[in-house]
Coordinates of C-alpha atoms and ligand atoms in Angstrom, one line a residue:
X1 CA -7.6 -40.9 -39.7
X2 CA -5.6 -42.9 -37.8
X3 CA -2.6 -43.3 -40.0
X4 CA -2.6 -39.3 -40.1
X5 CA -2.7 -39.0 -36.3
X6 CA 0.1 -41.4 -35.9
X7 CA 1.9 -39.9 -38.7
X8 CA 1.8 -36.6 -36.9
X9 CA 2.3 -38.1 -33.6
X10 CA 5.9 -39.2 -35.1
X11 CA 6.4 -35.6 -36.0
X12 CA 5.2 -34.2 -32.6
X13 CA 7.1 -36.3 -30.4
X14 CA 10.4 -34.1 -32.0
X15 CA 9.2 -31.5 -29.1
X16 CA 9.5 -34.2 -26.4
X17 CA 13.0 -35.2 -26.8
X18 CA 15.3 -38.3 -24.6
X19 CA 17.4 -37.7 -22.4
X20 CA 20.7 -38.6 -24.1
X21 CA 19.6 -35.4 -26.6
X22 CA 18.9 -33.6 -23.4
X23 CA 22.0 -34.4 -22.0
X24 CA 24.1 -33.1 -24.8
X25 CA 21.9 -29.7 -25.3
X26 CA 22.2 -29.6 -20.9
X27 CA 26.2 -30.1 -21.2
X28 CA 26.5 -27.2 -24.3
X29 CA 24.1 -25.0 -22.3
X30 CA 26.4 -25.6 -19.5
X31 CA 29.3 -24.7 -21.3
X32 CA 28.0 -21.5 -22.4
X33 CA 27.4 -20.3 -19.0
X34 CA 30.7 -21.1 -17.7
X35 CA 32.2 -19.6 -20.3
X36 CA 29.9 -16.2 -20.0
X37 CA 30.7 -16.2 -16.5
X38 CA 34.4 -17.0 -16.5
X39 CA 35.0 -14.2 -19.1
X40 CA 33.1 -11.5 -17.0
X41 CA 37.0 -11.1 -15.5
X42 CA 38.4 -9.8 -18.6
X43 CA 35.5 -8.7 -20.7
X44 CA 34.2 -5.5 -21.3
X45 CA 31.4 -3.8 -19.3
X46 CA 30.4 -1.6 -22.6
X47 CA 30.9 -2.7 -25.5
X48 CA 30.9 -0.4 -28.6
X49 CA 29.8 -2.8 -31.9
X50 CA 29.3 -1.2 -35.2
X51 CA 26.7 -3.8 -36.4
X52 CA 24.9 -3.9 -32.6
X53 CA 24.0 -7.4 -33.6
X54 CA 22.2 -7.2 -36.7
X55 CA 23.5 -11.0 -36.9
X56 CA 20.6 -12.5 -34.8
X57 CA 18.8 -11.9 -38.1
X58 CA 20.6 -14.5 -39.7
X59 CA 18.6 -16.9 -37.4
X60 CA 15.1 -16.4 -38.2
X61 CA 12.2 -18.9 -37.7
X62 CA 12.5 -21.8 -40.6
X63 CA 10.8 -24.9 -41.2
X64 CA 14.0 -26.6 -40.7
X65 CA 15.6 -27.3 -37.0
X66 CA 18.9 -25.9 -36.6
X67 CA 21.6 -27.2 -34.3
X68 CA 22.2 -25.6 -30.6
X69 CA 26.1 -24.8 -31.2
X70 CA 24.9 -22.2 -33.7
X71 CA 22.5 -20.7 -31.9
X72 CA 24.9 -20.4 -28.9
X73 CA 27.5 -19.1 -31.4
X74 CA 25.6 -16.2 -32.6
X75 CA 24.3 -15.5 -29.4
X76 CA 27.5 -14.8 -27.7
X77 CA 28.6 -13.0 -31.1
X78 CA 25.3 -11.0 -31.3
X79 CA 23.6 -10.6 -28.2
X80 CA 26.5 -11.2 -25.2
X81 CA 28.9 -9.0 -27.1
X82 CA 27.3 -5.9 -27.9
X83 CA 26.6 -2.9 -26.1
X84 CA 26.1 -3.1 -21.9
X85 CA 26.9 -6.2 -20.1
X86 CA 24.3 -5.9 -16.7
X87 CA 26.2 -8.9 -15.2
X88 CA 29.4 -6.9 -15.3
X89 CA 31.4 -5.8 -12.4
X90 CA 32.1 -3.1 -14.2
X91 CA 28.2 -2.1 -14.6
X92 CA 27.5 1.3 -12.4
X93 CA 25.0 3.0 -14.6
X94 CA 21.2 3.7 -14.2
X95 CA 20.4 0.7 -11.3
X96 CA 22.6 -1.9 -12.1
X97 CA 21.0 -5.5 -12.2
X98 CA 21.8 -8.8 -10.6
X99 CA 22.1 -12.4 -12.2
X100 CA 22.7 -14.7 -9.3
X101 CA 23.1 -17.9 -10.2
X102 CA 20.9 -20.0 -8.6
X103 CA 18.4 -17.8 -9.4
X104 CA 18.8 -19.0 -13.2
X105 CA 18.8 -22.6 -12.0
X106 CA 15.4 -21.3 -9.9
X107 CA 13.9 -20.5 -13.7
X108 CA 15.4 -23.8 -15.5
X109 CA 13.1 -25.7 -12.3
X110 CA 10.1 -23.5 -12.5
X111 CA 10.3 -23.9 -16.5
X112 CA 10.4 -27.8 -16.4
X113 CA 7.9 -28.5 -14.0
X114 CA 6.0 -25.6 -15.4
X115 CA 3.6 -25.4 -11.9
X116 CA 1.1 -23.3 -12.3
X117 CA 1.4 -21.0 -9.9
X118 CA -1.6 -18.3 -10.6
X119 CA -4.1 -20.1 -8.8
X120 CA -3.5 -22.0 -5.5
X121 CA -5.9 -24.7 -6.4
X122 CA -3.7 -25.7 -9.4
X123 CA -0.4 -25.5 -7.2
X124 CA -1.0 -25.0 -3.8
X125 CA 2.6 -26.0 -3.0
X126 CA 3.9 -23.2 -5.5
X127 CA 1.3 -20.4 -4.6
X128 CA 2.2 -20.9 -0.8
X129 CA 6.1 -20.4 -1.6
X130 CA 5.6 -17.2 -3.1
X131 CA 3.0 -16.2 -0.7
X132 CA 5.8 -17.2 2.1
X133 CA 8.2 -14.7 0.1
X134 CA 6.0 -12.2 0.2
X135 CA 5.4 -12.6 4.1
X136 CA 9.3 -12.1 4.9
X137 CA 9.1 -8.9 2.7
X138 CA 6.1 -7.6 4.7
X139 CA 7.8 -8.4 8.3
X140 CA 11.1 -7.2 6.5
X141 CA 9.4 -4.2 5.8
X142 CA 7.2 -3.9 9.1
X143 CA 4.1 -4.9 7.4
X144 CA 1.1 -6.7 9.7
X145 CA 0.7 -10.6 8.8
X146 CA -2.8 -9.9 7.3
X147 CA -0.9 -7.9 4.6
X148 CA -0.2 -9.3 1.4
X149 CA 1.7 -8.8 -2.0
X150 CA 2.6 -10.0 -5.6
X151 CA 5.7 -11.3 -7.3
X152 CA 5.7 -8.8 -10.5
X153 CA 7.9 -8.7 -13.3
X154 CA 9.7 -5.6 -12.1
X155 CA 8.9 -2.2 -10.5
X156 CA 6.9 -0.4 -12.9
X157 CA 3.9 -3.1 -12.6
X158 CA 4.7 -3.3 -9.0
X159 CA 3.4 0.5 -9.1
X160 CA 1.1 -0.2 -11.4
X161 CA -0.5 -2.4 -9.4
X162 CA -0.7 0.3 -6.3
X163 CA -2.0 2.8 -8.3
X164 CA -5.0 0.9 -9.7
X165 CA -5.8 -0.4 -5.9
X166 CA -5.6 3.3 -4.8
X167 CA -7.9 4.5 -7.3
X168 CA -10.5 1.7 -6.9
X169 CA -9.5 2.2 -2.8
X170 CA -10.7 5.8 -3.3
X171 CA -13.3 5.4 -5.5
X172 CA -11.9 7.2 -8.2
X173 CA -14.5 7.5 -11.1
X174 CA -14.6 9.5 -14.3
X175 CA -16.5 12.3 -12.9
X176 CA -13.8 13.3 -9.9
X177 CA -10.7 12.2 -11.8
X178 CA -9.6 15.9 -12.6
X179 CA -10.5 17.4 -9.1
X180 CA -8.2 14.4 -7.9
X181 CA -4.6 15.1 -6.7
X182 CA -1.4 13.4 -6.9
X183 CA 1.9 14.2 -5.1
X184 CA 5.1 13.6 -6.1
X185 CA 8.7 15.2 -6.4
X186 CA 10.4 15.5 -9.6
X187 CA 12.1 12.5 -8.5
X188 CA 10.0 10.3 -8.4
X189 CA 10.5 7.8 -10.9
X190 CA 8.4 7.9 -14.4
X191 CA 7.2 4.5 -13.7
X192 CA 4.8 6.2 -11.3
X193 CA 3.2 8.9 -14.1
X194 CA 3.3 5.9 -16.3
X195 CA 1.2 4.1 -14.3
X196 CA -1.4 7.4 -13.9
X197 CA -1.8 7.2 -17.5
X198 CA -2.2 3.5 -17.9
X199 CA -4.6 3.6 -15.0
X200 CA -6.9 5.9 -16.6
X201 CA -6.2 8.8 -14.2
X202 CA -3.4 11.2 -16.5
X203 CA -6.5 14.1 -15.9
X204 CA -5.9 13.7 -12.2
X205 CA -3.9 16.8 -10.8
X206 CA 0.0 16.3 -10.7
X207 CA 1.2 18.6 -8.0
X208 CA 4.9 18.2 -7.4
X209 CA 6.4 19.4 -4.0
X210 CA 10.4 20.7 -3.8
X211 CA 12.6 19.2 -3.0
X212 CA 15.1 19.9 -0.1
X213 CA 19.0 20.1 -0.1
X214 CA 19.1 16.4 -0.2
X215 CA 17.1 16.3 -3.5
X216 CA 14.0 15.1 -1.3
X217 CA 10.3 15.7 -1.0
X218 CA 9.8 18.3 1.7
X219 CA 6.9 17.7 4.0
X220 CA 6.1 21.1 4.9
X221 CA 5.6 22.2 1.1
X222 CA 3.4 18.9 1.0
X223 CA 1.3 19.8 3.7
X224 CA 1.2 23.4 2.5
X225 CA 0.2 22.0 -1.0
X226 CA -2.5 19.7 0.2
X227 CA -4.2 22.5 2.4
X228 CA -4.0 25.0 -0.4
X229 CA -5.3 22.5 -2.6
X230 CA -8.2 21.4 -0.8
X231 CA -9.4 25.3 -0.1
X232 CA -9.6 25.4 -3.7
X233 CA -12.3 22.4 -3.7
X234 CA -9.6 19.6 -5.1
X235 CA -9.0 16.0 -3.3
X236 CA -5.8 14.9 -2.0
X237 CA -5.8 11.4 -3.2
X238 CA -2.3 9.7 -3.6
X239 CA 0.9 10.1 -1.7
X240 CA 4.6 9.3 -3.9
X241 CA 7.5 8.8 -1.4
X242 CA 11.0 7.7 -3.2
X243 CA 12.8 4.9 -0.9
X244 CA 16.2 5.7 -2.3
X245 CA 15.4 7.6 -6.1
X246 CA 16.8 6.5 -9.0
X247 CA 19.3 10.0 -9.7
X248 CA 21.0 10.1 -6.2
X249 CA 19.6 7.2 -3.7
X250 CA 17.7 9.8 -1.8
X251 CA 15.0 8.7 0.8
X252 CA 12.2 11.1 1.1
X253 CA 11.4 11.6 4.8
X254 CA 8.8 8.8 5.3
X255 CA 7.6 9.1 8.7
X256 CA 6.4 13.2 8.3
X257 CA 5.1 11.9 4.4
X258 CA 3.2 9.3 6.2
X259 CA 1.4 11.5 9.1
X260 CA 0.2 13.6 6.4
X261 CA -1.4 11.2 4.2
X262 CA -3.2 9.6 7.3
X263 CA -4.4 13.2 8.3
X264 CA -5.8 14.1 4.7
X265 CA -7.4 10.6 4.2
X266 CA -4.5 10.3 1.1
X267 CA -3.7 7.1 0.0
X268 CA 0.7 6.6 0.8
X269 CA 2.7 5.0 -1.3
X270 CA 6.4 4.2 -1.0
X271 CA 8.9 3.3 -4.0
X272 CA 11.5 1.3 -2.9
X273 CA 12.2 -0.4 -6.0
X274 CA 15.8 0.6 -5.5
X275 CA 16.2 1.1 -1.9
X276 CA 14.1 -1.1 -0.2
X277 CA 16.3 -4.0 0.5
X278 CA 18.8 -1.7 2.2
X279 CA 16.8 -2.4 5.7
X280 CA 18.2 -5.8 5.2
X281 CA 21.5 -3.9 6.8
X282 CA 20.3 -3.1 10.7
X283 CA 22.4 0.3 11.1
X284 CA 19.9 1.5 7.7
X285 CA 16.8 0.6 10.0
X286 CA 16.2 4.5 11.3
X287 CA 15.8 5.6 7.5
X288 CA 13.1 3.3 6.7
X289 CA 11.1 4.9 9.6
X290 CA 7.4 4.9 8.7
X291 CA 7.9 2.7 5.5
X292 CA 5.3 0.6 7.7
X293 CA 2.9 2.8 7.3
X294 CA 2.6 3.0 3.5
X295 CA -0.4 1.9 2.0
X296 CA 1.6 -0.4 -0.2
X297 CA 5.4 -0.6 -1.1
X298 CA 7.3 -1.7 -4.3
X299 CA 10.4 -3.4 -4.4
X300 CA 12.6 -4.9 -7.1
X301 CA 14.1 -8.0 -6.1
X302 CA 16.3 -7.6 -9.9
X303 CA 17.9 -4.6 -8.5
X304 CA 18.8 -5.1 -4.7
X305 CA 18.5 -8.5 -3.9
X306 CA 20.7 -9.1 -7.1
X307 CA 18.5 -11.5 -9.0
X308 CA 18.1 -11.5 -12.9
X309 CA 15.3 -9.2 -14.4
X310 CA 12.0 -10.1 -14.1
X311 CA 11.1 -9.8 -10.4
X312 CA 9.6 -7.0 -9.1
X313 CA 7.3 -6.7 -5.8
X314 CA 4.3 -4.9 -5.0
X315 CA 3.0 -5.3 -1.1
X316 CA -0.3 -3.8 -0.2
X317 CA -1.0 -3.6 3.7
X318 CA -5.2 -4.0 3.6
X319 CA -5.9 -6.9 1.5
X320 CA -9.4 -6.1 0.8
X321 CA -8.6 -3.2 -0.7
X322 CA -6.2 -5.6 -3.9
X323 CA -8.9 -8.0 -3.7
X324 CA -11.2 -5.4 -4.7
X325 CA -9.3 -4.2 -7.3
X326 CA -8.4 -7.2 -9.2
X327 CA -10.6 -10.3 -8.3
X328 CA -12.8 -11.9 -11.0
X329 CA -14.1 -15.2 -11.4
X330 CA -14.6 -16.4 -14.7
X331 CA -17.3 -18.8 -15.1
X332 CA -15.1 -21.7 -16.5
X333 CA -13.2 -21.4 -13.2
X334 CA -15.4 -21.9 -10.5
X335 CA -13.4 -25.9 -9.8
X336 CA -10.9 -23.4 -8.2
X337 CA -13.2 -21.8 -5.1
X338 CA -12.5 -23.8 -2.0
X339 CA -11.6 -23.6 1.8
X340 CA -8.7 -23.5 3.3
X341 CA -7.3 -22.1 0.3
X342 CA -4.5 -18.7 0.0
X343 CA -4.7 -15.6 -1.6
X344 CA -3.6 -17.0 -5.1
X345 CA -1.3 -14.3 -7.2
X346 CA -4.2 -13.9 -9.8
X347 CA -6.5 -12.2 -6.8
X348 CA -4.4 -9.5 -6.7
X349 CA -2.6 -8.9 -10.1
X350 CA -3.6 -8.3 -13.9
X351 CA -1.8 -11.9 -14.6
X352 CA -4.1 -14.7 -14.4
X353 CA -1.7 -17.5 -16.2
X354 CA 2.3 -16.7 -15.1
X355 CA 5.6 -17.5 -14.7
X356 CA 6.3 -19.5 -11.1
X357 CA 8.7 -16.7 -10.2
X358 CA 8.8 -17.7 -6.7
X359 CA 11.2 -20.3 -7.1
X360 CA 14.1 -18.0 -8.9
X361 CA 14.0 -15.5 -5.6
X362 CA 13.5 -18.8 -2.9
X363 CA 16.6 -21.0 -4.1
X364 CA 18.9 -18.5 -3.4
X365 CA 17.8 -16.9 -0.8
X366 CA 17.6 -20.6 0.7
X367 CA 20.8 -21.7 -0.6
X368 CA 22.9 -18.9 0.7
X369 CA 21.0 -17.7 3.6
X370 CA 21.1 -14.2 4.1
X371 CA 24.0 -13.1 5.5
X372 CA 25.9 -12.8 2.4
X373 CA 22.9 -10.4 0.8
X374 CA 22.7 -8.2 3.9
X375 CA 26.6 -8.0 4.2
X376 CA 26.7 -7.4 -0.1
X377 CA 24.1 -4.7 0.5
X378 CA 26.2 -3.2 3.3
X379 CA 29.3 -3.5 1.1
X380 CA 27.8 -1.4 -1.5
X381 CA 26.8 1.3 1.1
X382 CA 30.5 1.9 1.8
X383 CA 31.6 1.8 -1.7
X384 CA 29.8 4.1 -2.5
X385 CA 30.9 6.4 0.2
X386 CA 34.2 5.4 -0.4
X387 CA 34.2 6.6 -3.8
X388 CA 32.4 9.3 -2.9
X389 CA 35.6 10.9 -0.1
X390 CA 37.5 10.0 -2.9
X391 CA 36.5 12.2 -5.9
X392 CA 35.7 15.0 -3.5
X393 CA 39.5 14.8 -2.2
X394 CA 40.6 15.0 -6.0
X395 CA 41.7 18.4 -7.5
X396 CA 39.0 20.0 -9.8
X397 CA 36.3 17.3 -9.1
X398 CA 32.6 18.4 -7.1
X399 CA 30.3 15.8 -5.8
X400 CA 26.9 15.6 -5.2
X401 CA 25.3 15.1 -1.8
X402 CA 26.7 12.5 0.7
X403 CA 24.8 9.2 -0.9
X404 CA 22.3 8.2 1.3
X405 CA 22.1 4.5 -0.4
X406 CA 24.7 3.4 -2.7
X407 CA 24.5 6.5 -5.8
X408 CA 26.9 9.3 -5.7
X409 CA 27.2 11.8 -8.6
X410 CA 30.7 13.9 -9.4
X411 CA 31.7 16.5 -12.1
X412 CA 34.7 17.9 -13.1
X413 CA 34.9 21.8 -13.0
X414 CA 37.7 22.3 -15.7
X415 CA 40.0 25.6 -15.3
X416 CA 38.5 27.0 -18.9
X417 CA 35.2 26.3 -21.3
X418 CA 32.0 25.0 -20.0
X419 CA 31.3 22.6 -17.6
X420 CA 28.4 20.9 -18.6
X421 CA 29.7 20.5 -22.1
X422 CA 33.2 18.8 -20.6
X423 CA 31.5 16.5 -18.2
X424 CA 29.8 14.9 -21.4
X425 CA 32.9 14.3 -23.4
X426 CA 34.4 13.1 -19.8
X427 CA 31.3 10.5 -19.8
X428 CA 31.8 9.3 -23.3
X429 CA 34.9 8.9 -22.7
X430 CA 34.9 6.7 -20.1
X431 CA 31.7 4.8 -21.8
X432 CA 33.6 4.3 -25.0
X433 CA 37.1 2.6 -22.8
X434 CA 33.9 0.7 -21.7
X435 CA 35.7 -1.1 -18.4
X436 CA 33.7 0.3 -16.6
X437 CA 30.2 2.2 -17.3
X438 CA 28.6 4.9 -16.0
X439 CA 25.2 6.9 -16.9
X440 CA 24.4 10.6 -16.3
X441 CA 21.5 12.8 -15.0
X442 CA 20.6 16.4 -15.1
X443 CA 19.5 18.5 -12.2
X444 CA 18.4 21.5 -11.9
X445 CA 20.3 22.2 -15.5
X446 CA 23.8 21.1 -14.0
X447 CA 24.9 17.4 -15.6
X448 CA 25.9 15.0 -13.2
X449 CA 27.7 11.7 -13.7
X450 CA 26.3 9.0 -11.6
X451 CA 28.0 6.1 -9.8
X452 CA 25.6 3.4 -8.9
X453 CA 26.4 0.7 -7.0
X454 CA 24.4 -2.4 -7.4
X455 CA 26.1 -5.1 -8.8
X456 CA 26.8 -8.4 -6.4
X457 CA 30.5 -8.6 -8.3
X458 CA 31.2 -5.1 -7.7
X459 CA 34.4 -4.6 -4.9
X460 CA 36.7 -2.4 -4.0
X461 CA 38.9 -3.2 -6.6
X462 CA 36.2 -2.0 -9.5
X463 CA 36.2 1.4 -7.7
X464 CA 39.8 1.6 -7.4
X465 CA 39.5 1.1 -10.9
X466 CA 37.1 3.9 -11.5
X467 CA 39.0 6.3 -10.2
X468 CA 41.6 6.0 -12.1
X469 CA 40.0 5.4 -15.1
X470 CA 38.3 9.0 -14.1
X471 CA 42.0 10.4 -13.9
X472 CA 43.1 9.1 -16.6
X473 CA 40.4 10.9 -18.8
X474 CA 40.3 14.0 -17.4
X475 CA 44.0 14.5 -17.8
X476 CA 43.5 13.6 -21.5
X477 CA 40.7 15.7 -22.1
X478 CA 42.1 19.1 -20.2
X479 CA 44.9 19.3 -22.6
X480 CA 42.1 19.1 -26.0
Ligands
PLP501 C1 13.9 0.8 -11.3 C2 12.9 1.6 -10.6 C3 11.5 1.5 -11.0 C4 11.0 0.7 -12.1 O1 11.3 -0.7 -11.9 P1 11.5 -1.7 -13.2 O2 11.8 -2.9 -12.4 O3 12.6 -1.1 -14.0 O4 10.2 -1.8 -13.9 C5 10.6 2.2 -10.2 N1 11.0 3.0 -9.2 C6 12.3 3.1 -8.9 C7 12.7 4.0 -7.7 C8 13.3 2.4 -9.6 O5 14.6 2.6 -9.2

């Protein structure tokens, strides 16, 4: 027995390896990432691959180790160079994501010391940094002290999340799911019916209110939906409000939204996955108006405050009511009840065992301080308008509404043939040059190309660029 376990142990102590070995894979790692980040000046944004990196299959799991240089190799070839690059200046499709770099070193800590941060009795130290997180995005967002949040993976568990406490909040049961009613505009992101339906609740009642000139929710249909809705014997039960939707950057008028659900006993909800981290820039402050008074809130830190994927926030303003939703204790955990102890992250999410993703949204915020995030966000705000007086000033071109956040949308309304129809060869077009990439969105029936503006490496001179790039195609494609 003991020759085996020491013949294993030789084997085993492979996944524990010295630090001259970790030095060498540290420098090559190193190396990568400069190099990914020093080409991001000349690369591509889009890149258009016949194979779309079929390669990585080369690379399967073996028996066999195989060395890090080929690994990196192919995952440059395979994974780096093919299709859209998110850490791109040139990225201004769907909402652009972040990759700031101490956020990456944030991960490479967490992974090492591997805290776990689920339960405050393992890691009190770790729990109480992401708590403290969470605290600056409740006073951020006008939220009372006694309110409280999670660190998610990204917005659609963030709303997740919200839902399931609203239903439990409301008492939601089989029986009065389909008398139930949920309001939302039809741009409110799917990440919200999504949730519904992993929630249990897609037989609830989705009633969705019109929307105004500005593409957003009216109040006065909403109030005039709930009261017809409630003469006909339904229940009001969950308000959507969009804090900058994902199409145009439009903010729903919070405030009004918010005086209604407190009058019909509805449970508010804001999703500010995109937009929320705009109040970081005081002259925004007046359009977050009654954000405060949401039930709870989503943001997505991996979208405006410019970190990689993989952090998403949910806040909920009455404890209890999370609590109720997701506590358990499990029998095999009872060393973990104590005084003096914080809410741990596993009180108030599906997660019990997680990744300690406090420390990738801490070190930079730390590091930097933020001044550079709120004067980044601001940036982007006048980009967008900027590109926005731009197009409209251009012969043949028609924008969308003034961008409230940092979206605007354009089309080009060529002399002859149909519009919709030219505005999709003018996108692929501009997707296959691949400098620069945009996505596009239908409303109403009438195509849009969006311009979203989200990136941390996105300036002045990447719009400049746009523009003409935009020129450029249009020229080429009026004379087909
Ligand atoms: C991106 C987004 C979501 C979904 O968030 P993920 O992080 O992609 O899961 C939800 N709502 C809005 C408004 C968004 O922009």
């Amino acid at each position: 027995m003991i020759d085996k376990i020491k013949a294993l142990e030789k084997i085993s102590r492979l996944l524990d390896p010295n630090q001259s070995q970790r030095t060498q894979w540290n420098t090559q790692v190193l190396k990568y990432a400069n190099d990914f980040i020093t080409k991001l000046d000349t690369c591509k944004t889009y890149i258009a691959s016949s194979d779309t990196g079929e390669g990585i299959y080369d690379l399967n799991i073996t028996e066999e180790p195989t060395d890090l240089a080929t690994l990196l190799d192919s995952t440059t070839k395979n994974i780096d160079e093919v299709a859209l690059n998110p850490a791109s200046s040139g990225h201004m499709g769907y909402i652009p994501g972040g990759g700031l770099y101490p956020a990456a070193l944030g991960d490479f800590m967490a992974a090492v010391s591997n805290r776990y941060a689920g339960i405050f009795y393992a890691a009190p130290g770790a729990v109480r940094l992401e708590n403290m997180l969470i605290r600056w995005m409740c006073e951020l967002i006008g939220y009372p002290p006694s309110a409280c949040g999670n660190l998610t993976s990204g917005g659609s568990i963030a709303n997740l999340i919200a839902v399931v406490t609203a239903r439990e909040a409301h008492n939601i049961k089989a029986r009065n799911i389909e008398q139930s009613v949920v309001y939302l505009s039809e741009q409110a992101h799917h990440s919200i019916q999504k949730a519904f339906r992993i929630a249990g609740l897609a037989e609830a009642q989705f009633c969705y209110i019109p929307l105004d000139e500005g593409l957003r929710l009216s109040a006065t249909a909403l109030e005039q939906a709930i009261l017809k809705d409630q003469a006909d014997g339904l229940q009001p039960f969950f308000i959507n409000a969009s804090c900058g939707t994902t199409n145009t950057g439009a903010i729903d008028p919070l405030e009004p939204i918010a005086a209604i659900a407190q009058r019909y006993n509805c449970w508010f909800h804001v999703d500010a996955a995109y937009g929320g981290f705009f109040k970081l820039v005081p002259a925004m402050a007046e359009k977050f108006k009654g954000i405060e008074q949401a039930d709870s809130v989503t943001l997505d830190p991996h979208k405006t405050l410019f970190l990689p994927f993989g952090s998403g926030t949910v806040l909920i303003k009455n404890k209890e009511k999370v609590i109720k939703a997701y506590y358990w204790l499990a029998d095999y955990m009872q060393d973990t009840v104590g005084a003096n102890q914080e809410i741990s992250p596993a009180d108030v999410s599906p997660e019990l065992t997680k990744h300690f993703r406090g420390m990738r949204l801490w070190l930079p915020l730390k590091l930097f301080g933020l001044s550079p995030f709120r004067a980044a966000l601001e940036e982007k705000l006048c980009l967008a308008r900027y590109f926005y007086q731009e197009i409209k000033a251009l012969d043949g071109f028609e924008a969308g509404p003034e961008p409230e956040l940092s979206v605007a949308m354009f089309r080009y309304l060529p002399a002859r043939g149909e519009v919709n129809a030219f505005n999709e060869k003018l996108i692929r077009a501009i997707q296959m040059d691949g400098r620069i990439f945009l996505s596009s969105t239908t409303i109403n029936g009438v195509y849009w190309i969006r311009v979203a503006i989200v990136i941390f490496r996105t300036h002045l001179e990447q719009i400049d660029l746009l523009l003409d790039i935009i020129k450029e195609k249009v020229l080429k494609l009026d004379k087909t």
